[in-house]
Amino acid sequence: MNAYVGTATSRVDGRAKVTGAAKYAGEFAADLLLHGFVVAATIPRGRIVRLDTSEALKVKGVVDVLTHAHRPPLAEQDEAWKDEVAPEQGSPFRPLYDNSVKFNGQPIALVVAEDWETAKFAATRIRVEYEEEAFATDLESERAKAAKVDQPHKPRGDASAALTRAAVHHEADYVIPSEHHNPMELYATTAVWDGNGKLTVYDKTQGVQNVQKFLCSVFVRKPDEIRVISPYVGGAFGSGLRPQHQVVLATLGALALKRSVRVVLTRHQMYGLGYRPMTIEHVALGANRDGTLEAVMHEAIAVTSRFENFARNDTGWGEQLYKSPNSRLSHKLVHLDVATPCDMRAPGAASGVCALECAMDELAVALKLDPIELRLKCYSDRDQSENLPYTSKQLRACYARGAEAFGWSRRDPAPRSMRDGKDLIGWGMATGVWEALQMPVAVRIVLTANGHAKVSCAASDIGTGTYTIVAQVAADALGLPIENISVKLADSSLPQAPVEGGSWMAASSAHAVLGAAEEIRQELVRHVQAMPASPLSGVDAADIILVDGTVAEAGDRSRAVSIADAMRHGQVERIEKEKLNEFPEDKSHARNTHSAVFAEVKVDEELGVIRVTRVVSAVAAGRILNTKTGRSQIMGSVVWGIGMALHEETVMDHRFGRIMNANIAEYHIPVNADVHHIDVIFVDEPDDRINKMGIKGLGEIGIVGVPAAIANAVYHATGKRIRRFPITLDKLLN
Amino acid sequence: MNNFQYSRASDVADAIRLLAADPAAKLIAGGTNLIDLMKENVERPSRLVDISRLPLRDIEETADGGLRIGALVPNSDLAYHPLIEQRYPLLASAILAGASAQLRNMASVGGNLMQRTRCAYFYDTTTPCNKRSPDTGCSAIDGLNRNHAILGTSRSCIATNPSDMSVALAALGALVHIAGGNGERTVALTDFHRLPDDKPHVDTNLGSGEIITAIELPPRGFARNYSYLKVRDRLSYAFALVSVAAALELEGNAIGEARLALGGVAHKPWRKLDAEAALRGQAATPDHFGRAADLLLQGASARSQNGFKIELARRAVVRTLMQAANATPQSQAHKKIA
Ligand SMILES: Cc1cc2nc3c(=O)[nH]c(=O)nc-3n(C[C@H](O)[C@H](O)[C@H](O)COP(=O)(O)OP(=O)(O)OC[C@H]3O[C@@H](n4cnc5c(N)ncnc54)[C@H](O)[C@@H]3O)c2cc1C
Ligand code: SF4
């Protein structure tokens, strides 16, 4: 029974959020709470030779200043610092570990005081002397040092030869700048000292159990000594996958002082955390005159830190998506004196597919083919990289539905051919693709005889709507009104969950709920069938469902017993079941979500001002659990895609190795005025192979393709190809 | 942030006294600029003299038919005041092009005139900046200077003045009323802000210990033919790359009086009388507007990243004058350039 799944159910936590009842990491109170303020390094590379805290310690209200030379012990092995999502290769950054400075903005001291203002003031009284070392932060000037780090990819055919032979070929560099997540909520941790060395840590994170294990390993604690809670997260987008500096620092403070400590990073300091790495994406495509591809080559050159190899799949999407007998990929890293990059919404794909889909557009122009037609010419029903069928792939329908809604057939292919007064109109499109992953997640459901159920799991809801879909799936599976379901998430003591990321949480948590609810059903069926003169006696257990608060025969709901009666007869007050989801191993199919994105831009011809007046995003992502929160995910992603195309860029002065726009006045993201009409279409994509419910996940697919669609529209409007993002008006005027 | 003393001024004379008693004291009105700079340790006043409750919130007509606007009138109140909307819509438009509704509610007229540059180096105390720390050097000249000045720069500083309101005030010929230990004085808005020359740390000609009490608008409001156009990197809530305040008096298609000022291109709102004079008596055509733009931009020079501003400014001037001539002023609410 699907009373809730698939509907536009409003967020179950919406009221708590808008009324302020929802508490975030930096809002939890504690007795005798202390406040920590971070002191950050002001050079990109070198050693601290003197860190004088004496003036700071004299400030009334300052309790202590923690530094590498004055702190409780921290684990010494790299392995201890590797959290669940740390890059495999490298040595993770350790706050306040030693006197080395590895990047500008690195935390080097924590001032702990009775109140935040005092801590902040005292921080200005700390004197630091460095021994500076030569450094490099500019990817482009260090490009020659790029080195391959991946497992060598097995090329298909001979792409270079095919490219040379190809009737038509296109080859270019696309440059995507570094970008910071800028979630609305600042990174914060309140580490509550519970006494006897035990801590309850309220943290802004995408994975409480990841943080809990990390803290236990870094501070060498027993698992029951640290509990991590993160009930609400005001956006994270990947920046909260790894434990961040503030959680280490707050915990350090609490352990050092045996008091509760809160650390909130400033917006500026959040630019010392991870970011989407700048990449130079080199794409080369070779085609026959009819538009079939002969060669796909994609090389990404990305920034990483000197101490960790962060690399994502930027380059694999073209060879997976498009039929081509020859392909070659490579991902190279340049090690610079910067913080390690991290995942940011659709990591790898957002940048790589942007380049790929701009290149496809350029190829379509060279071939004089409609961009959709080109994509259909090399459309593949099989995953080209692995040569596997998909569990489902409705990308063709995305093109068709998106084009229809957008009015694509009315497009005049010639650049600069469409106008609205002083504005040039441009229409562009692009493909989006992402993975449909699922991970082990366990859920506990406690059903009480009054027909209420408590569902709990350690998974985070980072604003995506996990609370809501868990409640929906549970309400349907248990046959209860959604008001009777309460969901508890993001407490490390709850049943297991990985970090919330990769778009895997919807499928993973829903199936865990389904599993636990099934065990509850089975127990209820046993109670009912054991009743004297049971109305369900003789009915096959498989034909018995939970519906409308009863245990009923599926085919004849008049044969039913209320849950309350069933439990009374079974003499149970509560039924508690905990279940780990089970996804049968299936290596025979590829799992992906897809989209077709259409964008209209209007460009003021004289002034170069660009407006994205319309975006249609047609998404095929299996079953949509909640059309309201799902639509929000896609809309938010499209807005971000507008930002990627036109606004976002972390600007560094490489002479200082410093980020110079580390605030959200100067780091531009789209504002309301930049966002016009956004049309989200969910294309039907039944999929009974991927998992029971046919869920694929929506968190990331929405951004992939958007920047390319906009860039392609800008080309169509102006005849100018801007391959260096963001596309600002100066680039059009030049 | 530094520790500081706080005093609330009981009247203008008290504010002046408090400033005189402590050379490192600063006035605070809406706080939207000063507090940010204090948080970044750029401004480190020893004392804040809070003037926000002084009775400088009136908008009154002057004897000659102009308006006198108290220094503490909030930016929003000013923009939405009926007399401003009707008689000086150029000013209303320029104010609404700036910042956000929340900021405009807090920001005062005096504070807006005194807001400091947004040059990133000025804000970052770890980098050299002559404006913040005299004689340390200018990081922008050979650094990130995409949004820096193209006019009136010096070897010491190429920063811009970020105010939108001031650009309209310059075009309208506003006066600034100032009170200080030596009594009251009045300066033209165009003489209020300075060029950087070799003293970029001094933004304005306001003396130490002086306070802005009001601005005064002359009677001419240009309410029929005006426009304020702000070109920026996103469509709202961003500082100008280039902005133009244009106002015309037309007799038929002939220009009687013309006013033209640029924002985002110099250390002060950029107005040149010869550019306006060249328009008087001419027909309101793009050609004539282009010539005025050339005069206004004479001497413009760029650094590595801001060259686009010269041509952008030229085109923006022509567009804005056309908007003014056609009586189709740029709307600050629409998401589109008219
Ligand atoms: C994110 C952001 C975006 C913004 N965008 C724009 C924009 O697009 N366009 C724009 O024009 N502005 C913009 N602003 C700036 C805003 O207009 C100013 O911050 C505001 O006008 C300052 O007024 P205030 O009363 O808050 O000044 P305060 O911060 O109180 O004071 C600023 C300075 O003025 C001095 N001062 C204040 N009153 C007087 C007085 N009566 N006499 C003498 N000195 C005085 C103070 O001592 C201080 O030095 C933006 C600001 C922010 C934070
Ligand atoms: S332009 Fe002016 S404000 Fe900017 S760094 Fe140079 S001196 Fe400082």
PDB file of C-alpha atoms in Angstrom, chain A residues 1-5 445-455 470-486 517 520 524 545-551 561-564 567 575:
ATOM      1  CA  MET A   1       0.000   0.000   0.000  1.00  0.00           C
ATOM      2  CA  ASN A   2       1.417   3.337  -0.959  1.00  0.00           C
ATOM      3  CA  ALA A   3      -0.447   6.043   0.870  1.00  0.00           C
ATOM      4  CA  TYR A   4       2.680   8.166   1.243  1.00  0.00           C
ATOM      5  CA  VAL A   5       5.464   6.827  -0.958  1.00  0.00           C
ATOM      6  CA  ILE A 445      11.518   0.084  14.519  1.00  0.00           C
ATOM      7  CA  VAL A 446       9.659  -0.046  17.792  1.00  0.00           C
ATOM      8  CA  LEU A 447       5.931  -0.522  17.388  1.00  0.00           C
ATOM      9  CA  THR A 448       3.748   0.077  20.413  1.00  0.00           C
ATOM     10  CA  ALA A 449       0.246  -1.266  20.909  1.00  0.00           C
ATOM     11  CA  ASN A 450      -1.278   2.181  20.459  1.00  0.00           C
ATOM     12  CA  GLY A 451      -0.270   2.029  16.825  1.00  0.00           C
ATOM     13  CA  HIS A 452       2.729   4.345  17.046  1.00  0.00           C
ATOM     14  CA  ALA A 453       6.088   3.467  15.674  1.00  0.00           C
ATOM     15  CA  LYS A 454       9.520   4.859  16.412  1.00  0.00           C
ATOM     16  CA  VAL A 455      12.009   4.454  13.632  1.00  0.00           C
ATOM     17  CA  VAL A 470      11.912   7.232   6.256  1.00  0.00           C
ATOM     18  CA  ALA A 471       8.572   8.218   7.816  1.00  0.00           C
ATOM     19  CA  GLN A 472       6.770   7.722   4.501  1.00  0.00           C
ATOM     20  CA  VAL A 473       8.210   4.288   3.864  1.00  0.00           C
ATOM     21  CA  ALA A 474       7.579   3.221   7.463  1.00  0.00           C
ATOM     22  CA  ALA A 475       4.009   4.536   7.430  1.00  0.00           C
ATOM     23  CA  ASP A 476       3.234   2.606   4.277  1.00  0.00           C
ATOM     24  CA  ALA A 477       4.995  -0.556   5.344  1.00  0.00           C
ATOM     25  CA  LEU A 478       3.317  -0.559   8.753  1.00  0.00           C
ATOM     26  CA  GLY A 479      -0.058   0.631   7.481  1.00  0.00           C
ATOM     27  CA  LEU A 480      -0.087   3.583   9.848  1.00  0.00           C
ATOM     28  CA  PRO A 481      -0.804   7.266   9.390  1.00  0.00           C
ATOM     29  CA  ILE A 482       2.443   9.213   9.039  1.00  0.00           C
ATOM     30  CA  GLU A 483       1.575  11.220  12.156  1.00  0.00           C
ATOM     31  CA  ASN A 484       2.041   8.005  14.138  1.00  0.00           C
ATOM     32  CA  ILE A 485       5.611   7.583  12.974  1.00  0.00           C
ATOM     33  CA  SER A 486       8.417   9.311  14.767  1.00  0.00           C
ATOM     34  CA  ALA A 517       8.774  -3.483   9.015  1.00  0.00           C
ATOM     35  CA  ILE A 520       7.191  -6.622  12.510  1.00  0.00           C
ATOM     36  CA  LEU A 524       1.982  -9.487  14.091  1.00  0.00           C
ATOM     37  CA  ILE A 545      -0.676  -6.995   5.007  1.00  0.00           C
ATOM     38  CA  LEU A 546      -0.556  -4.122   7.457  1.00  0.00           C
ATOM     39  CA  VAL A 547      -3.084  -1.478   6.483  1.00  0.00           C
ATOM     40  CA  ASP A 548      -5.076   1.225   8.224  1.00  0.00           C
ATOM     41  CA  GLY A 549      -3.778   0.216  11.617  1.00  0.00           C
ATOM     42  CA  THR A 550      -4.858  -3.384  11.132  1.00  0.00           C
ATOM     43  CA  VAL A 551      -3.426  -6.735  10.193  1.00  0.00           C
ATOM     44  CA  VAL A 561      -7.548  -7.428  13.377  1.00  0.00           C
ATOM     45  CA  SER A 562      -6.391  -4.118  14.765  1.00  0.00           C
ATOM     46  CA  ILE A 563      -2.735  -3.875  15.666  1.00  0.00           C
ATOM     47  CA  ALA A 564      -3.757  -3.149  19.254  1.00  0.00           C
ATOM     48  CA  MET A 567      -0.549  -7.197  20.318  1.00  0.00           C
ATOM     49  CA  ILE A 575       7.566  -5.030  19.094  1.00  0.00           C
TER      50      ILE A 575
END
